[in-house]
Coordinates of C-alpha atoms in Angstrom, one line a residue:
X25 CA 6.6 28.4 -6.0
X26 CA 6.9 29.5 -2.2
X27 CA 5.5 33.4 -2.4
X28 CA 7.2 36.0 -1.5
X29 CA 8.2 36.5 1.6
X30 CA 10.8 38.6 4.2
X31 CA 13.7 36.5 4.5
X32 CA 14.3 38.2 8.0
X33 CA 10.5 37.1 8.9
X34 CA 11.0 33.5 8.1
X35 CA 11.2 30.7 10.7
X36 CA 14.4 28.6 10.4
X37 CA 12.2 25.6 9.4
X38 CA 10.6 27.6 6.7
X39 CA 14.7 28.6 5.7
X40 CA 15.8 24.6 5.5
X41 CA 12.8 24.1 3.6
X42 CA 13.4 26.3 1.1
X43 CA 16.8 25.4 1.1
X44 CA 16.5 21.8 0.5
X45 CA 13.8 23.0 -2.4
X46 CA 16.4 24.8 -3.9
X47 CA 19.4 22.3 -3.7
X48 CA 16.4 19.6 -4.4
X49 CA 15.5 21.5 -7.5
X50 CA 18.8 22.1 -9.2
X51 CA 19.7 18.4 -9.7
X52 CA 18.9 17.0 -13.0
X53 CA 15.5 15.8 -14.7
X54 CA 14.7 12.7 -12.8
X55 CA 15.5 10.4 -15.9
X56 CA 18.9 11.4 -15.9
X57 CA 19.0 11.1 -11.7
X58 CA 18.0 7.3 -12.2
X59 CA 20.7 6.6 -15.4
X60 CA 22.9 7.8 -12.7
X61 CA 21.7 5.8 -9.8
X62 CA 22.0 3.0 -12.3
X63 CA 25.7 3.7 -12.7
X64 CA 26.0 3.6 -9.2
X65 CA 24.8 0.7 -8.6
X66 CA 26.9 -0.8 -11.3
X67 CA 29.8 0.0 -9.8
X68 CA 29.1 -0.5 -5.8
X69 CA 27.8 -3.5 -6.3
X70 CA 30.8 -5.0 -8.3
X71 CA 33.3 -3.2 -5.2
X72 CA 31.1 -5.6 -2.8
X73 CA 30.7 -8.9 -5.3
X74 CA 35.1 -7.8 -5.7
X75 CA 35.3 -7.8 -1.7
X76 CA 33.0 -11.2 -1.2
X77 CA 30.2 -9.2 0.6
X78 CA 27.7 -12.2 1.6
X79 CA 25.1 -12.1 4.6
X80 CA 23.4 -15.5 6.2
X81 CA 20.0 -15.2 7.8
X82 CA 16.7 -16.9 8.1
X83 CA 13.7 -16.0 6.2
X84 CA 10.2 -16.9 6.1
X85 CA 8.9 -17.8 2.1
X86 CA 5.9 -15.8 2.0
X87 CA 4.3 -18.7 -0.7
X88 CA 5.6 -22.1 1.7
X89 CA 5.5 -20.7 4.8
X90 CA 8.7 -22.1 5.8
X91 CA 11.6 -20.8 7.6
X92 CA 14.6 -20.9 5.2
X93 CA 18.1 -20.4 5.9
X94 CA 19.9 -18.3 3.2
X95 CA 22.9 -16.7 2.7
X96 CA 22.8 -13.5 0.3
X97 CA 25.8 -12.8 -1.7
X98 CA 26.4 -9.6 -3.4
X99 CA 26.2 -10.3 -7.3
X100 CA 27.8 -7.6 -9.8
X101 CA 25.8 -6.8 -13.2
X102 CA 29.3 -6.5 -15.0
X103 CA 29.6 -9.9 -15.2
X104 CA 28.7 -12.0 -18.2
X105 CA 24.9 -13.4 -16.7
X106 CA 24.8 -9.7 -14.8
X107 CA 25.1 -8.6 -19.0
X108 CA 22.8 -10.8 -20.0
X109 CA 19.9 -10.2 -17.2
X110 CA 20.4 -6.7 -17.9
X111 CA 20.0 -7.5 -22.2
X112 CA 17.1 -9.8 -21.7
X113 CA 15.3 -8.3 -18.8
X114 CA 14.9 -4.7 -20.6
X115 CA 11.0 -5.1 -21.2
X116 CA 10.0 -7.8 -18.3
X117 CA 11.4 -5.4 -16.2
X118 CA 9.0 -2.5 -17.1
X119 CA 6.1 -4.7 -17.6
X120 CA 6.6 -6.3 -14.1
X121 CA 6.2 -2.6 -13.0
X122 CA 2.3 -2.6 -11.6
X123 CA 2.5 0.9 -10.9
X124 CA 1.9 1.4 -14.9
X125 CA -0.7 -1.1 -15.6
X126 CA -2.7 0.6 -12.3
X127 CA -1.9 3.9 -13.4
X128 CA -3.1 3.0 -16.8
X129 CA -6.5 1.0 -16.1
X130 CA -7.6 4.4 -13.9
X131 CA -6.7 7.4 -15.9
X132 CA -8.9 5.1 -18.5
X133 CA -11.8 5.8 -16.3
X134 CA -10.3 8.8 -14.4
X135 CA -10.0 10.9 -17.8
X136 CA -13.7 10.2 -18.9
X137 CA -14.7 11.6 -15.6
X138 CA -12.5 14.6 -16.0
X139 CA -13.2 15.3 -19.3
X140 CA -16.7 15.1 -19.2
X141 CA -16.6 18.0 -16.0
X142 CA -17.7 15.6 -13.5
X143 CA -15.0 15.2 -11.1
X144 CA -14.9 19.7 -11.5
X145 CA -18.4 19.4 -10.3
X146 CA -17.9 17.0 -7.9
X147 CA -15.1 18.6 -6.1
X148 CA -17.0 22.5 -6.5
X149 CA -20.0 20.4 -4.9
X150 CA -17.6 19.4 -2.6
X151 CA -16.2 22.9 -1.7
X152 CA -19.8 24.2 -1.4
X153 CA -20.9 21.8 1.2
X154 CA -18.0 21.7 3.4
X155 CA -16.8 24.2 6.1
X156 CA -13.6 25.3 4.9
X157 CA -11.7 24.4 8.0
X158 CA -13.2 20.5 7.7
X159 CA -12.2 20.1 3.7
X160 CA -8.1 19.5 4.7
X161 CA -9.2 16.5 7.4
X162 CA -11.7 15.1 4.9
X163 CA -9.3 14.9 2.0
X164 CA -6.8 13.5 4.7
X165 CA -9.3 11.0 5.9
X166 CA -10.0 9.6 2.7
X167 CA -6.2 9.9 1.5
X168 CA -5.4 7.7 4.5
X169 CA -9.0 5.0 4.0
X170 CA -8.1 5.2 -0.6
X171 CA -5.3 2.2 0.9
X172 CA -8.5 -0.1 1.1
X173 CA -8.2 0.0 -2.9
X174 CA -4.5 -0.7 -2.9
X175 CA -2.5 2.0 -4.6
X176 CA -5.4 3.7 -6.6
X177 CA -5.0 7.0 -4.3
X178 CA -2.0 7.9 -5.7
X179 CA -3.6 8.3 -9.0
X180 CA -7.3 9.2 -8.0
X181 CA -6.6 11.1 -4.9
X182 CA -3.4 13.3 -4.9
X183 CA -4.7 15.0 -8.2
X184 CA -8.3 15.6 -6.4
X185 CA -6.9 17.2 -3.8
X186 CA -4.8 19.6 -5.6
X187 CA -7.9 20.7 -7.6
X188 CA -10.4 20.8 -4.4
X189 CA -7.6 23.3 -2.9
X190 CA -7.5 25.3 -6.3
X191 CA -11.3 25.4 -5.4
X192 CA -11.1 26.6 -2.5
X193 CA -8.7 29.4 -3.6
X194 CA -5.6 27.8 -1.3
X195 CA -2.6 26.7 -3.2
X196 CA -3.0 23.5 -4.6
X197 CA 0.5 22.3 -4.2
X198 CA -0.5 22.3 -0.3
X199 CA -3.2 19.7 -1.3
X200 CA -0.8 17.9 -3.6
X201 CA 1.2 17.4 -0.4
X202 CA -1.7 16.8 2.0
X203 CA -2.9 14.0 -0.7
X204 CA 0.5 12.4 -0.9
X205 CA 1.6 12.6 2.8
X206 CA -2.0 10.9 3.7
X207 CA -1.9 8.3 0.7
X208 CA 1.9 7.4 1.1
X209 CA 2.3 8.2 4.7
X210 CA -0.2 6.3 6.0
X211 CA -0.2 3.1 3.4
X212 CA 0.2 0.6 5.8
X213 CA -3.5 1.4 8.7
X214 CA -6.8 1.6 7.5
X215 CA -9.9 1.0 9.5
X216 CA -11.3 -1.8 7.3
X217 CA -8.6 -5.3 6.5
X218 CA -6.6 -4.8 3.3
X219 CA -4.9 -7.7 1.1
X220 CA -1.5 -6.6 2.4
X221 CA -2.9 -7.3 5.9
X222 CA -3.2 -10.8 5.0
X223 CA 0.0 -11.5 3.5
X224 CA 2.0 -9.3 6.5
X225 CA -0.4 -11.6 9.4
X226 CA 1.0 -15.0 7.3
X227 CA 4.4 -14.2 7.1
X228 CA 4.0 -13.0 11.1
X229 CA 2.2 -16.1 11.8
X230 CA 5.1 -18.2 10.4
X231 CA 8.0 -16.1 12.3
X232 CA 5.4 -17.0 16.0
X233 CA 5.9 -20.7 14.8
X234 CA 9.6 -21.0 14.8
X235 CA 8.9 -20.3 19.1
X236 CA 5.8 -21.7 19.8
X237 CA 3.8 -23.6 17.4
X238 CA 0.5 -23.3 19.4
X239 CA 0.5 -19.4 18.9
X240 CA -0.6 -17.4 16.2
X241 CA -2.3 -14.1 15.9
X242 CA -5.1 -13.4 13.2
X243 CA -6.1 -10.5 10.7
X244 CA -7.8 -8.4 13.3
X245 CA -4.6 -8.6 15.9
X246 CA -3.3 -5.0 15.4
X247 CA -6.9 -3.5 14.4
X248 CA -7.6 -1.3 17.4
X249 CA -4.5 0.3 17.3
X250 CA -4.8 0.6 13.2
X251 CA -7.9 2.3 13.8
X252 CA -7.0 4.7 16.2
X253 CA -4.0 5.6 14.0
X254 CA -6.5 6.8 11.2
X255 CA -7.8 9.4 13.2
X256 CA -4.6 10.9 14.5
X257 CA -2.7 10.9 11.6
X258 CA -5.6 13.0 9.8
X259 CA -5.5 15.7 12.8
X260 CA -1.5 15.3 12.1
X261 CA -1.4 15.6 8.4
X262 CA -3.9 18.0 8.3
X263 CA -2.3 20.7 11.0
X264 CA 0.7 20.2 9.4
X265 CA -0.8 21.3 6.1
X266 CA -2.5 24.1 7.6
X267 CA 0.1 25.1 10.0
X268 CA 3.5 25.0 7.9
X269 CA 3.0 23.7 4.3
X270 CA 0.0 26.4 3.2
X271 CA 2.0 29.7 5.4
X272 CA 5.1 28.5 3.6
X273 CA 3.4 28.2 0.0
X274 CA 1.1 31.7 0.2
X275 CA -1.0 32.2 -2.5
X276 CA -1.6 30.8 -5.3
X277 CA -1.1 33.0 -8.5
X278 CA -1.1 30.5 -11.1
X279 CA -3.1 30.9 -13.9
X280 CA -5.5 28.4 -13.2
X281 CA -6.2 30.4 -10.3
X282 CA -9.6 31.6 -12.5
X283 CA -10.4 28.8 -13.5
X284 CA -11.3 27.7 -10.2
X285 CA -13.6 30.3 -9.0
X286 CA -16.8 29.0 -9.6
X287 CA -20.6 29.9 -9.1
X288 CA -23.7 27.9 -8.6
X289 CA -24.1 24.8 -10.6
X290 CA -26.9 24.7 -13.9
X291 CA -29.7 23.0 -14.4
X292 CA -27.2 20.9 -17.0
X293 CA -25.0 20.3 -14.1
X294 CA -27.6 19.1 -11.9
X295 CA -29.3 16.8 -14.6
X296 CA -25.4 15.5 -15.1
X297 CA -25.2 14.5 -11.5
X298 CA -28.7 12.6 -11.3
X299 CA -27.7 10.6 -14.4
X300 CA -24.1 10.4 -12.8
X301 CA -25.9 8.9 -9.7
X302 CA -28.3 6.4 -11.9
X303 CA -24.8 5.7 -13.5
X304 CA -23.2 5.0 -10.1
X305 CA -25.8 2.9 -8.9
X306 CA -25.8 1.0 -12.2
X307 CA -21.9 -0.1 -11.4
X308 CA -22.7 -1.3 -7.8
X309 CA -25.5 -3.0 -8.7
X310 CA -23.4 -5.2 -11.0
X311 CA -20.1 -5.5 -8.8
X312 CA -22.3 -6.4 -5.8
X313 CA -23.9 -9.4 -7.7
X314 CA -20.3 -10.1 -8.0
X315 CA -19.4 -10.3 -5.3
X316 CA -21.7 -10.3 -2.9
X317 CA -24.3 -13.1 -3.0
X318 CA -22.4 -17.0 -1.3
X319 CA -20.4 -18.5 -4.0
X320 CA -20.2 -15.2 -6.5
X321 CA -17.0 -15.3 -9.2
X322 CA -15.4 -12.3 -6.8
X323 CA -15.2 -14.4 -3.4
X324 CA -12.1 -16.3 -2.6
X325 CA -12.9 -19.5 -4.0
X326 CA -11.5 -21.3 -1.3
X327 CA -12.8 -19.2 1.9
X328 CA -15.6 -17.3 0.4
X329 CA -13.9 -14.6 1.8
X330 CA -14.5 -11.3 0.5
X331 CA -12.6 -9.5 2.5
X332 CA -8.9 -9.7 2.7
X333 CA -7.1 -12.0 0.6
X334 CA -10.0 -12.1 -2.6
X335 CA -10.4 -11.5 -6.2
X336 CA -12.5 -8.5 -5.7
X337 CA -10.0 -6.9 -3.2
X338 CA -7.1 -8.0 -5.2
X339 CA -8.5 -6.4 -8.4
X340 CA -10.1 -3.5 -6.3
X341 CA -9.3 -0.9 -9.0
X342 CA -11.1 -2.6 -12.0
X343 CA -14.6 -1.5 -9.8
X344 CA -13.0 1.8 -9.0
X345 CA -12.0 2.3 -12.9
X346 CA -16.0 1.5 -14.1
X347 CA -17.2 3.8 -11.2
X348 CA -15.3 7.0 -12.9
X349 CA -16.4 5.8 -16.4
X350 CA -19.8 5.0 -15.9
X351 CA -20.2 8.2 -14.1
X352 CA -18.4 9.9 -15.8
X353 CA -19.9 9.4 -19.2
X354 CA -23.6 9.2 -17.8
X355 CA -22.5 12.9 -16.3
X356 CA -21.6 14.2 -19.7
X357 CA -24.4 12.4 -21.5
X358 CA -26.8 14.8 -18.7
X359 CA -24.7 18.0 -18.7
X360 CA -24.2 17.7 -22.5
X361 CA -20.4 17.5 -22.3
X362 CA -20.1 14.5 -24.1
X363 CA -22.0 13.8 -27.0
X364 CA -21.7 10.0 -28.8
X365 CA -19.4 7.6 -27.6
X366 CA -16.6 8.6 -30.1
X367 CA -16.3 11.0 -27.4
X368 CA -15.6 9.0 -24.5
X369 CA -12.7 7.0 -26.1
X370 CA -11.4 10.5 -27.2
X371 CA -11.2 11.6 -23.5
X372 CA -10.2 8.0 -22.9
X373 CA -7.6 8.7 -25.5
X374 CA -6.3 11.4 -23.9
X375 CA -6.2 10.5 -20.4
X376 CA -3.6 7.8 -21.6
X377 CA -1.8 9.9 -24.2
X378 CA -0.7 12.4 -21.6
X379 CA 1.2 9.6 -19.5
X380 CA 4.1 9.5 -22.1
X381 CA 6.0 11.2 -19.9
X382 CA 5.4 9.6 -16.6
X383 CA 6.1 5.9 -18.6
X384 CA 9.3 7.2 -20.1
X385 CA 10.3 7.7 -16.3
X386 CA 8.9 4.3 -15.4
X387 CA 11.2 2.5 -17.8
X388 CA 14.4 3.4 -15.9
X389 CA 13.0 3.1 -13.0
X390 CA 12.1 -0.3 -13.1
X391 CA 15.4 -1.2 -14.3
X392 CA 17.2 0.9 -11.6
X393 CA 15.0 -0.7 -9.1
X394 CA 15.4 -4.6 -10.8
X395 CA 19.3 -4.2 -11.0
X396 CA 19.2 -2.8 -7.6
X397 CA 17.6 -6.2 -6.0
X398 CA 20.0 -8.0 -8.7
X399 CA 22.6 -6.8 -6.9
X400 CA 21.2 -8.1 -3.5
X401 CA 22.5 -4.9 -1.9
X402 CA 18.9 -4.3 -0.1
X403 CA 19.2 -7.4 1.7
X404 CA 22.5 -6.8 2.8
X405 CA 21.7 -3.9 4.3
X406 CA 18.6 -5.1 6.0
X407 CA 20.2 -8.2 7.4
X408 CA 23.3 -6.0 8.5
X409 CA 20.9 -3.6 10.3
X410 CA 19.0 -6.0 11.8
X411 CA 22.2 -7.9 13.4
X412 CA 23.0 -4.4 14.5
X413 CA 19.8 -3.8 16.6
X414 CA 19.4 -7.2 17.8
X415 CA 22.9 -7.5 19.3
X416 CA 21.5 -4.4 21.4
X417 CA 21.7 -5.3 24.9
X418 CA 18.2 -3.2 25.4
X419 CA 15.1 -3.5 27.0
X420 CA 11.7 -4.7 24.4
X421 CA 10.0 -1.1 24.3
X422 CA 13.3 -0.1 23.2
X423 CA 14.1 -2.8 21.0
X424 CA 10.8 -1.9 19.2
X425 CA 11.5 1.7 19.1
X426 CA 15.2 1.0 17.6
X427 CA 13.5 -1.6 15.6
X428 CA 11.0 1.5 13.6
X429 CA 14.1 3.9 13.4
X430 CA 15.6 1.0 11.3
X431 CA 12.7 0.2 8.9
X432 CA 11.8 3.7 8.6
X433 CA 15.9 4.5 7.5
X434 CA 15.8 1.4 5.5
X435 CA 12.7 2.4 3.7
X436 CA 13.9 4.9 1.8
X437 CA 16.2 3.0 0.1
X438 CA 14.3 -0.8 0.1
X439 CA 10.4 0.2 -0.5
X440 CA 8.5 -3.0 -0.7
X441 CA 6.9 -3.8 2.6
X442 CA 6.6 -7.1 2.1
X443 CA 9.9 -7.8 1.0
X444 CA 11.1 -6.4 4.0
X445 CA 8.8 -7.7 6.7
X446 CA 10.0 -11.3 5.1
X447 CA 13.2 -10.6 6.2
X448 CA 13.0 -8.8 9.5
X449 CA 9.8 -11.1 11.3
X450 CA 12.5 -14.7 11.7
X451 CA 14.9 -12.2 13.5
X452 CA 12.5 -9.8 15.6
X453 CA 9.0 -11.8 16.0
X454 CA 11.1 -14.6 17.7
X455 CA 13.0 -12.2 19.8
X456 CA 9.9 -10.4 21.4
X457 CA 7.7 -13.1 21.8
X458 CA 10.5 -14.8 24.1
X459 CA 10.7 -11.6 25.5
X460 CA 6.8 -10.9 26.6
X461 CA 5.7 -8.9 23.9
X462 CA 2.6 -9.7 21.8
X463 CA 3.7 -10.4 18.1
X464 CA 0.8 -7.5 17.4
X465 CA 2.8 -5.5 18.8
X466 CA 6.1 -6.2 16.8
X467 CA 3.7 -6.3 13.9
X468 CA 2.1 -2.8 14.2
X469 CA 5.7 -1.3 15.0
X470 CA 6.4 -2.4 11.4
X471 CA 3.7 -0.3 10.1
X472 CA 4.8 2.9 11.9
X473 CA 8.3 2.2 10.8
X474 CA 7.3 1.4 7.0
X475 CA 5.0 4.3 6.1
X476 CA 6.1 7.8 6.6
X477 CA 8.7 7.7 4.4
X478 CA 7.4 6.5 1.5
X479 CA 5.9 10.2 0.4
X480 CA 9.9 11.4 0.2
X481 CA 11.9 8.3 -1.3
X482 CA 11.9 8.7 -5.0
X483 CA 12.1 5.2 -5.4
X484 CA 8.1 5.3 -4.6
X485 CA 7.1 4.1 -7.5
X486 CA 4.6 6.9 -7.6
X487 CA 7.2 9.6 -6.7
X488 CA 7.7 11.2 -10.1
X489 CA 4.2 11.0 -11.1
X490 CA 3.6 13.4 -8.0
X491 CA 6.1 15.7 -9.3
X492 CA 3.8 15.7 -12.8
X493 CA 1.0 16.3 -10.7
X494 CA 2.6 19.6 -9.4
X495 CA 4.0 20.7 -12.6
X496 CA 0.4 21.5 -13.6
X497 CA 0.7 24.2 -11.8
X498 CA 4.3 25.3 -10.9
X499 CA 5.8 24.1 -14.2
X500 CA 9.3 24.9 -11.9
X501 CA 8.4 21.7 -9.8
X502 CA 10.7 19.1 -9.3
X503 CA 12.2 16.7 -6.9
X504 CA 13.1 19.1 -4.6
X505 CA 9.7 20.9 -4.4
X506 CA 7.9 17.6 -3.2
X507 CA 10.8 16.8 -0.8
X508 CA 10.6 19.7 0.8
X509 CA 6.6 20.1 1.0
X510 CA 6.6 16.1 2.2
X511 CA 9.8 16.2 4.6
X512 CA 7.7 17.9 7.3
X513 CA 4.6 15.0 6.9
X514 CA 7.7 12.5 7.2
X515 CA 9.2 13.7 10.5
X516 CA 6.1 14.9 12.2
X517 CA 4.3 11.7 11.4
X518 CA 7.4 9.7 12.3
X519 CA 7.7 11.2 15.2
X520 CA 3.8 11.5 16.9
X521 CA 3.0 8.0 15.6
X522 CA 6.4 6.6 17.1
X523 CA 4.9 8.9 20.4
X524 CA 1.4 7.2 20.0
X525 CA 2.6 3.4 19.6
X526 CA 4.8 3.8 22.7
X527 CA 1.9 4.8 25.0
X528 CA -0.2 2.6 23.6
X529 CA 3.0 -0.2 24.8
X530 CA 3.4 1.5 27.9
X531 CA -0.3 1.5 28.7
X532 CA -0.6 -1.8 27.9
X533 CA -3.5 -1.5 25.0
X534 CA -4.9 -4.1 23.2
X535 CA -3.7 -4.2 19.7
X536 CA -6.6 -5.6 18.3
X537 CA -9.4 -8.4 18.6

């Protein structure tokens, strides 16, 4: 994958890198890493339920919005209900799994699009209009904003990337990893409120109670410093890309390399983009009658809300599938791609044919991940690691520095953010707010902590379909070819964001409205 190269010539980071690629890359086929993680699990977690491993801490019920005291025990899956959960729980466990259903619902649309040329045209038209230097922070940009539509980037974006790089003529596993490091990386900021923002501002809310009842912080609290993260983490992810991950990759001498050199677009490419447009239009017209006008099916029917906490942000990848489709088959219906409508299910058809793969891997991950929270080992460890801090005899700017080394450490094994932010708001919110510190402050450290990692855990739920994604073009690709492009993105944007949200403490900022 990484071209050749002088080993004498090489920096020491390029050396670790291709190191860890190599060690990465000669463990087994992901299915088999995850039956053994399962084994693991299986037997660590009856050593603890063995050695009466329990935990007691306070939590806030994301649904009640009451503090609740619990006490976690570990639980072993050898025992006769752990036999039974695992018997019974086989397919509830993969269909509980939303990354498939999302995945799913937009490679419906996605394929129809690719099929039919569009999304080739788009990105050449793409290519064509942008200076070269700009096309890595625009793809960053939009990697880091795609959160707005929950976790459709990982299937919409990373691909798009890679193929806009293949473009371009630059390797497009350096925009598989620009597209992942921007979509994963940055999940938790966005310039625009996302329905995670709602739930996280609840659950923070609650945690501000148990101190002072009169307090409480809304939706826009940690917005200014949100929005000024965008922009620096595109300048970081994309000078990392175009600093360490393209030198280290070289060119590209794949065979798709041809493919991707492209002239002019036709008159049929032209007329497939007008009807593409008319197509577009068509879809917003009748998702902003949804949702726009007071009292429209796609408001909250409580709030009226659209944004935030809504049907049409909740379901924001049903719009996003019919924009690709529509499109998509209006563009080949112009360029003459497509020809009846027996060929838009076959594209459909194919789209979701060439998943098997990716679902095989789905199906033991979901029960890895579901006997892995059976076990109540994640909570252990975050309860025991938040003890650990808290004890800390330290001032509050370091407490909320220790506090993102922690989450970002614990990320990697315990992924939801929610889940987590449940269990660490009763201990820290309380803490800091006694302490001086706004709770938008403790809130927004929990996005910096949460994020990076997420593009090099392979318990992402999106982490293997990555490694398809580079397999399209280094069929060598493997767990410890996206570690290893990502593991820079991780560190520097741990690092420079941790930098940025301590100044922003320091010089006293305001976190948001």
């Amino acid at each position: 994958m990484v071209a050749e190269s002088n080993p004498a010539s090489q920096s020491i980071t390029q050396r670790v890198l291709d190191l860890v690629e190599r060690v990465g890359n000669k463990v087994p086929h992901p299915v088999l890493i995850f039956l053994i993680l399962i084994a693991i699990v299986l037997v660590v977690a009856h050593v603890l339920y063995l050695a009466g491993v329990s935990v007691s801490y306070q939590v806030i019920n994301p649904e009640t919005h009451e503090l609740e005291t619990a006490t976690t025990a570990a639980r072993t899956l050898l025992s006769a209900s752990g036999v039974r959960d695992m018997y019974t729980g086989l397919v509830p466990n993969l269909m509980g799994f939303s990354a498939i259903g999302l995945l799913v619902v937009a490679m419906v649309g996605v394929g129809v699009a690719e099929e039919a040329g569009l999304i080739n045209t788009l990105i050449r038209t793409l290519v064509a209009v942008s200076p070269g230097w700009a096309l890595t922070y625009i793809l960053a940009l939009v990697g880091i904003l795609s959160s707005i539509a929950a976790d459709a980037g990982y299937v919409v974006l990373i691909p798009l990337a890679g193929a806009a790089y293949l473009s371009l003529g630059r390797h497009p596993l350096a925009g598989i990893a620009l597209g992942f490091a921007a979509v994963a990386g940055a999940f938790n900021v966005n310039m625009l409120i996302k329905p995670l923002d709602a739930v996280l501002t609840e659950i923070t809310n609650d945690a501000i109670h148990m101190v002072d009842p009169t307090r409480s912080i809304d939706l826009t609290a940690g917005l200014w410093f949100s929005i000024a993260s965008v922009p620096f983490l595109t300048v970081v992810i994309a000078l990392i890309t175009d600093r360490l991950i393209s030198p280290r990759l070289g060119k590209y001498e794949g065979a798709a390399a041809e493919e991707s050199e492209g002239a002019s677009l036709g008159a049929k490419e032209w007329r497939g983009l007008r009807y593409a447009a008319l197509g577009l239009l068509g879809v917003l017209v009748v998702f902003g009658l949804l949702s726009l006008p007071e009292g429209a099916p796609l408001r909250n029917p409580e709030t009226g809300a659209l944004i935030g906490n809504s049907p049409f942000m909740n379901g924001l990848i049903v719009p996003i599938m019919f924009v690709f489709l529509v499109s998509g088959a209006a563009y080949g219906w112009g360029a003459g791609t497509i020809k009846s409508s027996a060929d838009v299910i076959g594209a459909m058809t194919k789209a979701v044919s060439g998943l098997g793969g990716t679902i095989l891997l789905f199906l033991v991950i979901s029960q890895f991940i579901a006997y892995f929270n059976y076990s109540n080992i994640p909570t252990i460890m975050a309860v025991e690691m938040a003890d650990t801090l808290t004890r800390a005899s330290i001032g509050p700017i370091w407490l909320l520095l220790g506090f993102i080394v922690v989450v970002t450490a614990l990320n990697l094994v315990f992924t939801p953010a929610i889940a987590k932010w449940a269990i660490f708001a009763p201990v820290f919110v309380p803490l800091l707010v006694t302490l001086g510190v706004d709770p938008a402050a403790v809130l927004s450290a929990y996005r910096v902590g949460d994020s990076p990692t997420n593009s090099i855990t392979p318990l992402n739920a999106y982490f293997a379909l990555v490694v398809g994604f580079a397999q399209r073009y280094d069929k060598n690709a493997g767990i410890g070819t996206i570690v290893a492009l990502l593991l820079p993105y991780a560190i520097g944007m741990s690092v420079l964001w941790t930098a940025l949200f301590a100044a922003w403490y320091l010089l006293g900022l305001p976190w948001g409205f």
